[in-house]
Coordinates of C-alpha atoms in Angstrom, one line a residue:
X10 CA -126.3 65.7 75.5
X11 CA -129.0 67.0 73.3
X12 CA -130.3 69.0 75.3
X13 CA -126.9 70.8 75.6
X14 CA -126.5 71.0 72.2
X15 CA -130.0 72.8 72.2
X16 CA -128.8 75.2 74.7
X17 CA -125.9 76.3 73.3
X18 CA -127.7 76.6 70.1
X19 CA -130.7 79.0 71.8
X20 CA -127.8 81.0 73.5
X21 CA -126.1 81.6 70.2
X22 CA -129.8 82.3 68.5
X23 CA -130.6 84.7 71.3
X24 CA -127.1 86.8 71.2
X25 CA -127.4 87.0 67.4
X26 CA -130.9 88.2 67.9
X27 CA -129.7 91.1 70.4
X28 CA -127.1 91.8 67.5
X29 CA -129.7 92.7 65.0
X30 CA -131.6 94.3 67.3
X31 CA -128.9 96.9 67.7
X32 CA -127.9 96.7 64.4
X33 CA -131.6 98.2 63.8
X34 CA -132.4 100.6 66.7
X35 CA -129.2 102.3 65.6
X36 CA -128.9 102.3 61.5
X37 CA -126.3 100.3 61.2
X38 CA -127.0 96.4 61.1
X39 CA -124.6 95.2 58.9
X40 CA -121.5 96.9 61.0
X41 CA -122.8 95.3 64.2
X42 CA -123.5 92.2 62.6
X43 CA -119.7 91.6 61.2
X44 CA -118.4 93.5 64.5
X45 CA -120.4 90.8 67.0
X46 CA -119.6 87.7 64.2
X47 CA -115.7 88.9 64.0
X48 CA -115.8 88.8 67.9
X49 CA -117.4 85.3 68.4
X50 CA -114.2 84.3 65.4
X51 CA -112.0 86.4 67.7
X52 CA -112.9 84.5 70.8
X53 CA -113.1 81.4 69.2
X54 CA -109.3 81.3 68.2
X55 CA -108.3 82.3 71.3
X56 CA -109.9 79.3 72.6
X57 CA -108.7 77.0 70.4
X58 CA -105.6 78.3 71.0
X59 CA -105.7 77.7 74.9
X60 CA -107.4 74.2 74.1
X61 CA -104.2 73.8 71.6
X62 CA -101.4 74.5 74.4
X63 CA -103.2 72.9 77.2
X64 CA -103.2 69.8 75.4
X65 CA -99.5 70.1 74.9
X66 CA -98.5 70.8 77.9
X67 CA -96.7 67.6 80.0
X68 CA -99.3 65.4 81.7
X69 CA -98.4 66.9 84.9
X70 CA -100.4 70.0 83.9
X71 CA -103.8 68.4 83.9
X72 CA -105.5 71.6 85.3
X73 CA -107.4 72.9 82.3
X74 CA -108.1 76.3 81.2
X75 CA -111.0 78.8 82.9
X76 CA -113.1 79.8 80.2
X77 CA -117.4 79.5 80.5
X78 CA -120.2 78.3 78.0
X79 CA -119.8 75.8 75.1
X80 CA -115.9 76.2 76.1
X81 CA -115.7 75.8 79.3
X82 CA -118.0 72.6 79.5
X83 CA -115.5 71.0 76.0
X84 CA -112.8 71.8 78.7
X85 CA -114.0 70.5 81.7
X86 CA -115.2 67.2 79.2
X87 CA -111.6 66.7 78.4
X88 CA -110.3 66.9 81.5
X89 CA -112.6 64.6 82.7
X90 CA -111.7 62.1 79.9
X91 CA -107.8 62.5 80.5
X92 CA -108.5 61.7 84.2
X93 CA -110.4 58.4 83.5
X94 CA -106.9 57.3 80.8
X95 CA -104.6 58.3 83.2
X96 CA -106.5 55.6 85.6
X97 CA -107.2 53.4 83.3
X98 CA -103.5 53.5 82.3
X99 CA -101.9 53.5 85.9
X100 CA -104.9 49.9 86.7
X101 CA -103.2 48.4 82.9
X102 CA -99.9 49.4 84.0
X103 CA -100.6 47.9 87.3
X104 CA -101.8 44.6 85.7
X105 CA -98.3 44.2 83.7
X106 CA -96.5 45.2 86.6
X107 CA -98.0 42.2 88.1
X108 CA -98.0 39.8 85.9
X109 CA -94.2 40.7 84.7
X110 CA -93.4 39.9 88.2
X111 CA -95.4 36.7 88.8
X112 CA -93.8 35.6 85.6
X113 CA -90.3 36.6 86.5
X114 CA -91.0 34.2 89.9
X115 CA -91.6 31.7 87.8
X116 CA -88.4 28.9 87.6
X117 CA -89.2 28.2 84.0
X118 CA -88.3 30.7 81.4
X119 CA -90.6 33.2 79.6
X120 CA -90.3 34.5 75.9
X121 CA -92.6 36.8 74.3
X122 CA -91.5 36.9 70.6
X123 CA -93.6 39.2 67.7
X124 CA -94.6 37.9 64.6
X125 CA -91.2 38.5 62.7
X126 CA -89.4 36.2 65.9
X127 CA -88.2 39.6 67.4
X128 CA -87.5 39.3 71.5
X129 CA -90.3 41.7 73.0
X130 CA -89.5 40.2 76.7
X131 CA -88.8 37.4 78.7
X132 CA -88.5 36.9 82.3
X133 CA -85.2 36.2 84.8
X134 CA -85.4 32.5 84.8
X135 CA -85.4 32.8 80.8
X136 CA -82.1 35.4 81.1
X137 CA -80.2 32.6 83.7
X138 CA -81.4 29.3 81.2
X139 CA -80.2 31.2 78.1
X140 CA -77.8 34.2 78.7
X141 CA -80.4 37.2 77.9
X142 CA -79.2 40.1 78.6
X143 CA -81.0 43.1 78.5
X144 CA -81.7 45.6 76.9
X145 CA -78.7 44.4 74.4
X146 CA -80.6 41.6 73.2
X147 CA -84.7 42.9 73.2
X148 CA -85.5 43.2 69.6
X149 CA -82.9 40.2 68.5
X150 CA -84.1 37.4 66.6
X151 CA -84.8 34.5 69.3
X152 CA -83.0 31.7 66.8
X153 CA -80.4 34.2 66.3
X154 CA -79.8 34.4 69.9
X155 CA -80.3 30.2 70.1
X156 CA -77.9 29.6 67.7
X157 CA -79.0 25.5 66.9
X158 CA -79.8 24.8 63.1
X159 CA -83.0 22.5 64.9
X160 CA -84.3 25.0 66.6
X161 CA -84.4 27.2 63.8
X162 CA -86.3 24.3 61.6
X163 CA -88.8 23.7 64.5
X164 CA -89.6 27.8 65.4
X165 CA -90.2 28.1 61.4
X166 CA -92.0 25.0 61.3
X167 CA -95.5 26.0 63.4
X168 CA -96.3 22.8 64.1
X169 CA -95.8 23.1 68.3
X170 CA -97.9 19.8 69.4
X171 CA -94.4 18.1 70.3
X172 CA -92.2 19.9 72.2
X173 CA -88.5 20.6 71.4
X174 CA -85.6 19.8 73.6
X175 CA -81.8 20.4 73.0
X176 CA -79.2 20.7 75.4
X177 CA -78.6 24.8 76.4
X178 CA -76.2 27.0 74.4
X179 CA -74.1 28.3 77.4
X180 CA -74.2 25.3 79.5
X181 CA -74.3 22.2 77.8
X182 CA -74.9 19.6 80.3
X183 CA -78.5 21.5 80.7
X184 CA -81.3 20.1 78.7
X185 CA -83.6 22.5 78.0
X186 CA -87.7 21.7 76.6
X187 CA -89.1 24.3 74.9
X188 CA -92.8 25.0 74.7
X189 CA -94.3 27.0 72.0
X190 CA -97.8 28.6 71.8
X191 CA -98.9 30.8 68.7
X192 CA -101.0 34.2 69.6
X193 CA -102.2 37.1 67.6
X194 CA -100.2 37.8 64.6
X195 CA -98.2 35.4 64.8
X196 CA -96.5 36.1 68.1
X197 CA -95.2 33.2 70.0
X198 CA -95.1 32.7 73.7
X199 CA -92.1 30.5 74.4
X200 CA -91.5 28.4 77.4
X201 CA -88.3 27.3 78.4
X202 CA -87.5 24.3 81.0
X203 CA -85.1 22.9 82.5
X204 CA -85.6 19.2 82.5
X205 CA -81.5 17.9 83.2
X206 CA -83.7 15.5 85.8
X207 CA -85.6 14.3 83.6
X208 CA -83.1 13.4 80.6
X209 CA -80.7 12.4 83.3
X210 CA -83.2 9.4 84.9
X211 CA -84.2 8.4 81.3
X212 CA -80.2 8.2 80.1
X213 CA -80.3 5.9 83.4
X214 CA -83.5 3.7 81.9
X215 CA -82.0 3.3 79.2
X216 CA -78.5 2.4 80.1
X217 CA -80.4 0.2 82.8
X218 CA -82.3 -1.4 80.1
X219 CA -79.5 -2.2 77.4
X220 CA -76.5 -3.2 80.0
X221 CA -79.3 -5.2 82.0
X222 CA -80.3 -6.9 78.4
X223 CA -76.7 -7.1 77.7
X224 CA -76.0 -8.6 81.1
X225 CA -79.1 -11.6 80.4
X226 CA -77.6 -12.4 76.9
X227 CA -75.0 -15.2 77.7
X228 CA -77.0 -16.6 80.9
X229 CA -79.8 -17.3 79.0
X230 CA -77.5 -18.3 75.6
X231 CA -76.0 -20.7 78.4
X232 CA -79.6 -21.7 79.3
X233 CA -80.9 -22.3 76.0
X234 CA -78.0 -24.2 74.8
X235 CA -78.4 -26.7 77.6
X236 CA -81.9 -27.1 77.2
X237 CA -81.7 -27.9 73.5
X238 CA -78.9 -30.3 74.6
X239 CA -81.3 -32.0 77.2
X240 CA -84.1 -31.6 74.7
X241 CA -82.5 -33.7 72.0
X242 CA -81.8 -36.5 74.1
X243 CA -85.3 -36.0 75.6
X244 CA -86.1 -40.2 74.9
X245 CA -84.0 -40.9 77.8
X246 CA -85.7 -39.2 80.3
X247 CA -89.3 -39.7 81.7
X248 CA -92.4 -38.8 80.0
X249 CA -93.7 -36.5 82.6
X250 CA -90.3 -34.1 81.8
X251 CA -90.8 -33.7 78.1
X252 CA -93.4 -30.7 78.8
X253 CA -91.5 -29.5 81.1
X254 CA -89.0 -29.4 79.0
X255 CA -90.9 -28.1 75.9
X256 CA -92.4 -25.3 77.9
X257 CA -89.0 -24.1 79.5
X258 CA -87.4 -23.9 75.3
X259 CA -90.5 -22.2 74.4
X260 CA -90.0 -19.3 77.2
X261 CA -86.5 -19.4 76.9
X262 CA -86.5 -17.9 73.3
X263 CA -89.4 -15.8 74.3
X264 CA -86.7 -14.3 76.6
X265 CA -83.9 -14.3 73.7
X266 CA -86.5 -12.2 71.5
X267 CA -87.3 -10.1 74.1
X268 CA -84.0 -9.3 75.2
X269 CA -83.0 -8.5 71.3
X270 CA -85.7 -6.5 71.1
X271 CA -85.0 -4.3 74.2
X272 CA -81.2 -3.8 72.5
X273 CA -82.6 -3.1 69.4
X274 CA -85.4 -0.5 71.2
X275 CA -82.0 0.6 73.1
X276 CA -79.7 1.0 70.0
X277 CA -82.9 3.1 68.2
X278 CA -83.6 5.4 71.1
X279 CA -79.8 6.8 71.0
X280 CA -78.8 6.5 67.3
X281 CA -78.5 9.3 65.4
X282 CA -79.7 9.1 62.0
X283 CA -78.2 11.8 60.5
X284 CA -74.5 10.6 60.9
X285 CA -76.1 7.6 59.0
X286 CA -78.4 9.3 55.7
X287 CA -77.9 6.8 52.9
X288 CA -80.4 6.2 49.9
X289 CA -82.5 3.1 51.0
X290 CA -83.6 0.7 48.2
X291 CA -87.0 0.2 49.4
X292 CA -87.8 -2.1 46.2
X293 CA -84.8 -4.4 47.8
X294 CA -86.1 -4.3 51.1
X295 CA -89.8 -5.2 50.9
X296 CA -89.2 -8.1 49.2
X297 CA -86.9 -8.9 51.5
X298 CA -89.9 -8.6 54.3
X299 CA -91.8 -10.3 51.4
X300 CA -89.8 -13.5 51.4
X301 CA -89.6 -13.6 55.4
X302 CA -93.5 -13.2 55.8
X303 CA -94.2 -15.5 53.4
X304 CA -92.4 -17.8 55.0
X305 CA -93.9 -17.2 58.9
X306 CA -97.2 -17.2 56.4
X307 CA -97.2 -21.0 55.9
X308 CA -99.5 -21.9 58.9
X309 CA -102.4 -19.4 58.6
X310 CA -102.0 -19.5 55.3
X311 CA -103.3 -15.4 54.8
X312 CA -103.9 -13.7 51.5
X313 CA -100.8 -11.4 51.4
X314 CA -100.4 -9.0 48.3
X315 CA -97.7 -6.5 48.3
X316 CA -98.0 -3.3 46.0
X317 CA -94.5 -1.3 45.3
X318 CA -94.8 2.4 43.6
X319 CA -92.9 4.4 45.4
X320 CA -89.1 4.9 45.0
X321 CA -86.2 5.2 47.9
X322 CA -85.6 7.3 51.0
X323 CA -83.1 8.4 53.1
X324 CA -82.6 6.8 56.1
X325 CA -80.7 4.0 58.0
X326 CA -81.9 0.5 55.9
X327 CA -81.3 -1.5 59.1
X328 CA -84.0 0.7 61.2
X329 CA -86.4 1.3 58.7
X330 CA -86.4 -2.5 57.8
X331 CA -87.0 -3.2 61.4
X332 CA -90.2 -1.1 61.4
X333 CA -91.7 -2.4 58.6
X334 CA -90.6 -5.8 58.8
X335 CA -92.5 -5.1 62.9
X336 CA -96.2 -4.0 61.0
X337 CA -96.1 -7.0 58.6
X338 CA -95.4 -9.8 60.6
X339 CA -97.9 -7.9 63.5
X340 CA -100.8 -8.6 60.7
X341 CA -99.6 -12.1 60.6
X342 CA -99.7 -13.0 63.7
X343 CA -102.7 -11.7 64.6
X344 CA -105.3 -12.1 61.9
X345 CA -107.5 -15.2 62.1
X346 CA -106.0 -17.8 59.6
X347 CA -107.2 -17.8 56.4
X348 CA -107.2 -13.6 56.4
X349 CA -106.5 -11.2 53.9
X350 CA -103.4 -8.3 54.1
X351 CA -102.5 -5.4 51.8
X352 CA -99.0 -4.4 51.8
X353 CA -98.7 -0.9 49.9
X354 CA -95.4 1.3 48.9
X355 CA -96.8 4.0 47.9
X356 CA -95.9 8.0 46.8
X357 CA -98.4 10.4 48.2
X358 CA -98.3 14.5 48.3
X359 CA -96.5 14.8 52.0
X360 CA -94.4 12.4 50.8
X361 CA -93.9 7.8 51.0
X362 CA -96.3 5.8 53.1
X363 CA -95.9 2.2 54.5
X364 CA -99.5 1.1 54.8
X365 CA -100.8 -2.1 56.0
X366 CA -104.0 -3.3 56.3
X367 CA -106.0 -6.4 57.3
X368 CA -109.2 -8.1 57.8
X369 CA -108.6 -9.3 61.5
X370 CA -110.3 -8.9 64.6
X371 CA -109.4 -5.4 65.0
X372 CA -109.9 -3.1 68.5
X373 CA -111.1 -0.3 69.9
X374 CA -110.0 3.2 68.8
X375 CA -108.9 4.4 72.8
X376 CA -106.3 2.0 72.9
X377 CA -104.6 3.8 70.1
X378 CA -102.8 7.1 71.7
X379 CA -101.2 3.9 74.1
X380 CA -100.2 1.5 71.2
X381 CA -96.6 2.7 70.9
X382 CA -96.0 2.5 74.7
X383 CA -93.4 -0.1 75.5
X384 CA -95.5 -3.5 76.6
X385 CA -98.9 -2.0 76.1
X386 CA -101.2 -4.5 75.5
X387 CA -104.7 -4.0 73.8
X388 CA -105.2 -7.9 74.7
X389 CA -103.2 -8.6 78.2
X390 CA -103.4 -12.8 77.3
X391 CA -102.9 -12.1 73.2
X392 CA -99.4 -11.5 72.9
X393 CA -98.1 -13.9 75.6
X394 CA -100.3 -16.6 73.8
X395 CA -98.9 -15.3 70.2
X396 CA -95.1 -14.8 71.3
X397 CA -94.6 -11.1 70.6
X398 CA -93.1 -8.9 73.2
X399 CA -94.8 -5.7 73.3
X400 CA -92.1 -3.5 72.2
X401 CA -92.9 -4.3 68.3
X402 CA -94.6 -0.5 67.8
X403 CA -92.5 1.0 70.1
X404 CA -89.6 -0.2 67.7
X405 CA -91.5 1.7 65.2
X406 CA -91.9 5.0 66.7
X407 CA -88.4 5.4 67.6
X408 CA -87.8 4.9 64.0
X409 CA -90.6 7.2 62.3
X410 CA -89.1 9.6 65.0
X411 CA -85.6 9.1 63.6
X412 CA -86.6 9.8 60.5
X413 CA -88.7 12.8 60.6
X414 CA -91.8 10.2 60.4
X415 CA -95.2 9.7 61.7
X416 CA -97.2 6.6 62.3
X417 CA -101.0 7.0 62.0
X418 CA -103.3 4.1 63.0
X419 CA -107.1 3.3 62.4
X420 CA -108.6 0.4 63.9
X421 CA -112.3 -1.0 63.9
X422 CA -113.7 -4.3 65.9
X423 CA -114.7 -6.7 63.7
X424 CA -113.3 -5.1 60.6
X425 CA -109.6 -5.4 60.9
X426 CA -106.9 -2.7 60.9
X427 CA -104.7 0.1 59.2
X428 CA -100.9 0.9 60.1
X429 CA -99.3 4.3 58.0
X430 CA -95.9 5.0 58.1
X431 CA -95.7 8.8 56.8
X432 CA -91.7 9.4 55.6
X433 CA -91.8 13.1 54.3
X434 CA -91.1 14.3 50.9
X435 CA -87.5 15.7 51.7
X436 CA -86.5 12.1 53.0
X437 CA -87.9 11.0 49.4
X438 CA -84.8 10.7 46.7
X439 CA -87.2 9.2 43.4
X440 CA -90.1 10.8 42.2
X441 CA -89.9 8.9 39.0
X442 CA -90.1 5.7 40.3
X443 CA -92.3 3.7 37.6
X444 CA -95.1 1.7 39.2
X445 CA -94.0 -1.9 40.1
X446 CA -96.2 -5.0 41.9
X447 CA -94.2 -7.2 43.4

């Protein structure tokens, strides 16, 4: 390229020389100068006059102009660089031809939305699970278009880690899980599936669950009656029964809490909170927990101190009591005897937090993401041995969940644990609550 430049410069150098050469031999330099100077402008504007309407031309006309030296080599140079775009626009436009069309063979639904929630595309699958039509609804508002107050909440949210599923807006019997993933400038890439199958088998765990539970209630109320009947007249039978005996009560109301709390886990899953939002006088119900641990406290004898100084939420009492009420007597059951729990109501920036916290023999940190699973076990022997059921925590994430909640956990061997119940800010109805120990 320089040594272009340094041609077209000598050229130029050596035509203005023969210029001045004339200019001289024949008396008048100055003339010839302006005359050969006005005729390089001349043919200069006529060039970039030709460059001017070749470039506007329609992209059909890619033939460029015939013209030689510094111009004809910029011409041919453009040319050359309009050829390479054009290719490099039909390969892109190949690309999104492609991948339009791998994504409109896709079953689940595809939604490209800018940073302002404006529709930029979506595939077929998208059009049949949500009525799209195009191009009537490309540069709509996606929640204007998904007309579900929730769904409006979640997209403005930005906080995508747990998907959102509500049944579809033009067929309601469809349940529909959408997926959101933030890109650029705040663009979102939305997808939608259809997971009727899977809401549909777990509506049929659950109503498998609660009428099975439902179905073991008066059986086992039948049972248990008999065998505290049997057990106190237990003097008239023989020795080598009373065990028996002893063990069969003992399982028996092992059954009768774990079939109350499959109901309650039941009940949880399908209530809807919102038909339900009353203050909660959280003051009331701690000390309510208060009394009851205190009382289940009397054997291991533990050093329990409760701390109230946060005010009331929103909520249903019974649910929220249930979850609490779960975390407490948890600590008190299994920390050593003779261990130490804190019990704090307390007001934090993101809103009210349940903590509680113990000295006991604590437990690895990988059993956590699995502690809310329904008869997870971080000890298979411990609970059995301690009479819980295993559906204590899940009790408690149904509830955080129906309550906008979250319930964070930390947990160290040796050193004992931490259970946080997060309820957020616009669940919180007294931010003037005035410290109080109870």
């Amino acid at each position: 390229m320089r040594k272009r430049g340094l041609h077209y410069v000598l050229r130029l150098t050596i035509g203005l020389a023969v210029l001045i050469a004339i200019g001289l031999l024949i008396g008048q330099f100055v003339w010839i100068l302006f005359a050969g100077v006005l005729a390089y402008l001349v043919w200069t504007l006529i060039q970039t006059l030709r460059l001017l309407a070749w470039l506007n031309r329609s992209a059909e006309q890619l033939d460029p102009p015939e013209s030689w030296g510094l111009w004809g080599d910029l011409f041919d140079g453009i040319h050359r660089l309009q050829i390479r775009h054009l290719r490099a626009n039909e390969r892109l436009q190949s690309y999104i031809q492609r991948i339009q069309e791998s994504a409109n063979s896709l079953k689940d639904g595809v939604i490209i939305t800018d940073g302002l929630g404006r529709i930029e595309w979506w595939n077929a699958a998208a059009s049949s699970l949500l009525g799209f039509t195009y191009p009537a609804d490309r540069g709509q508002r996606v929640y204007n278009l998904i007309r579900q107050p929730e769904f409006k909440r979640y997209y403005a949210k930005k906080d995508y880690r747990i998907p959102f599923e509500q049944p579809s807006s033009i067929t309601p019997h469809i349940h529909l899980e959408f997926m959101f993933s933030l890109f650029g400038e705040e663009n979102r890439l939305i997808i939608v599936q259809d997971v009727t199958h899977i809401h549909n088998l777990e509506q049929m765990r659950k109503d498998f669950i609660s009428n099975v539970s439902h179905e073991l209630v008066t059986p086992l109320t039948v049972i248990s009656g008999y065998l505290e009947t049997i057990n106190d007249n237990s003097e008239q039978l023989p020795e080598k029964w009373h065990r028996a005996l002893q063990t069969m009560a003992r399982q028996s109301t092992r059954m009768e809490s774990l079939i109350s709390d499959l109901l309650m886990l039941a009940k949880f899953e399908t209530s809807d909170v919102r038909n339900n939002q009353k203050p909660i006088n959280m003051k009331q119900v701690i000390e309510g927990i208060r009394q009851d641990a205190l009382a289940i406290n009397q054997e291991k004898r533990h050093g329990i101190e409760f701390t109230v100084e946060a005010g009331d939420i929103m909520g249903d009492m019974q649910q929220v009591r249930s979850a609490l009420s779960n975390l407490v007597f948890n600590a008190i059951k299994y920390t050593p005897a003779g261990g130490h729990i804190d019990i704090r109501w307390i007001k934090e920036l993101s809103g009210a937090c349940f903590a509680v916290t113990d000295n006991g023999v604590g437990f690895d940190s990988h059993h956590i993401p699995r502690l809310t699973e329904r008869f997870y076990r971080v000890d298979p022997g411990r609970n059995s041995n301690e009479g819980g059921t295993g559906l204590g925590l899940a009790i408690v994430k149904h509830v955080l969940i129906n309550h906008d909640g979250e319930l964070k956990i930390s947990s160290f061997p040796g050193r004992g644990s931490e259970f946080r119940c997060y309820f957020p800010n616009s669940r919180y109805v007294d931010v003037s609550q005035t410290p109080v120990a109870v």
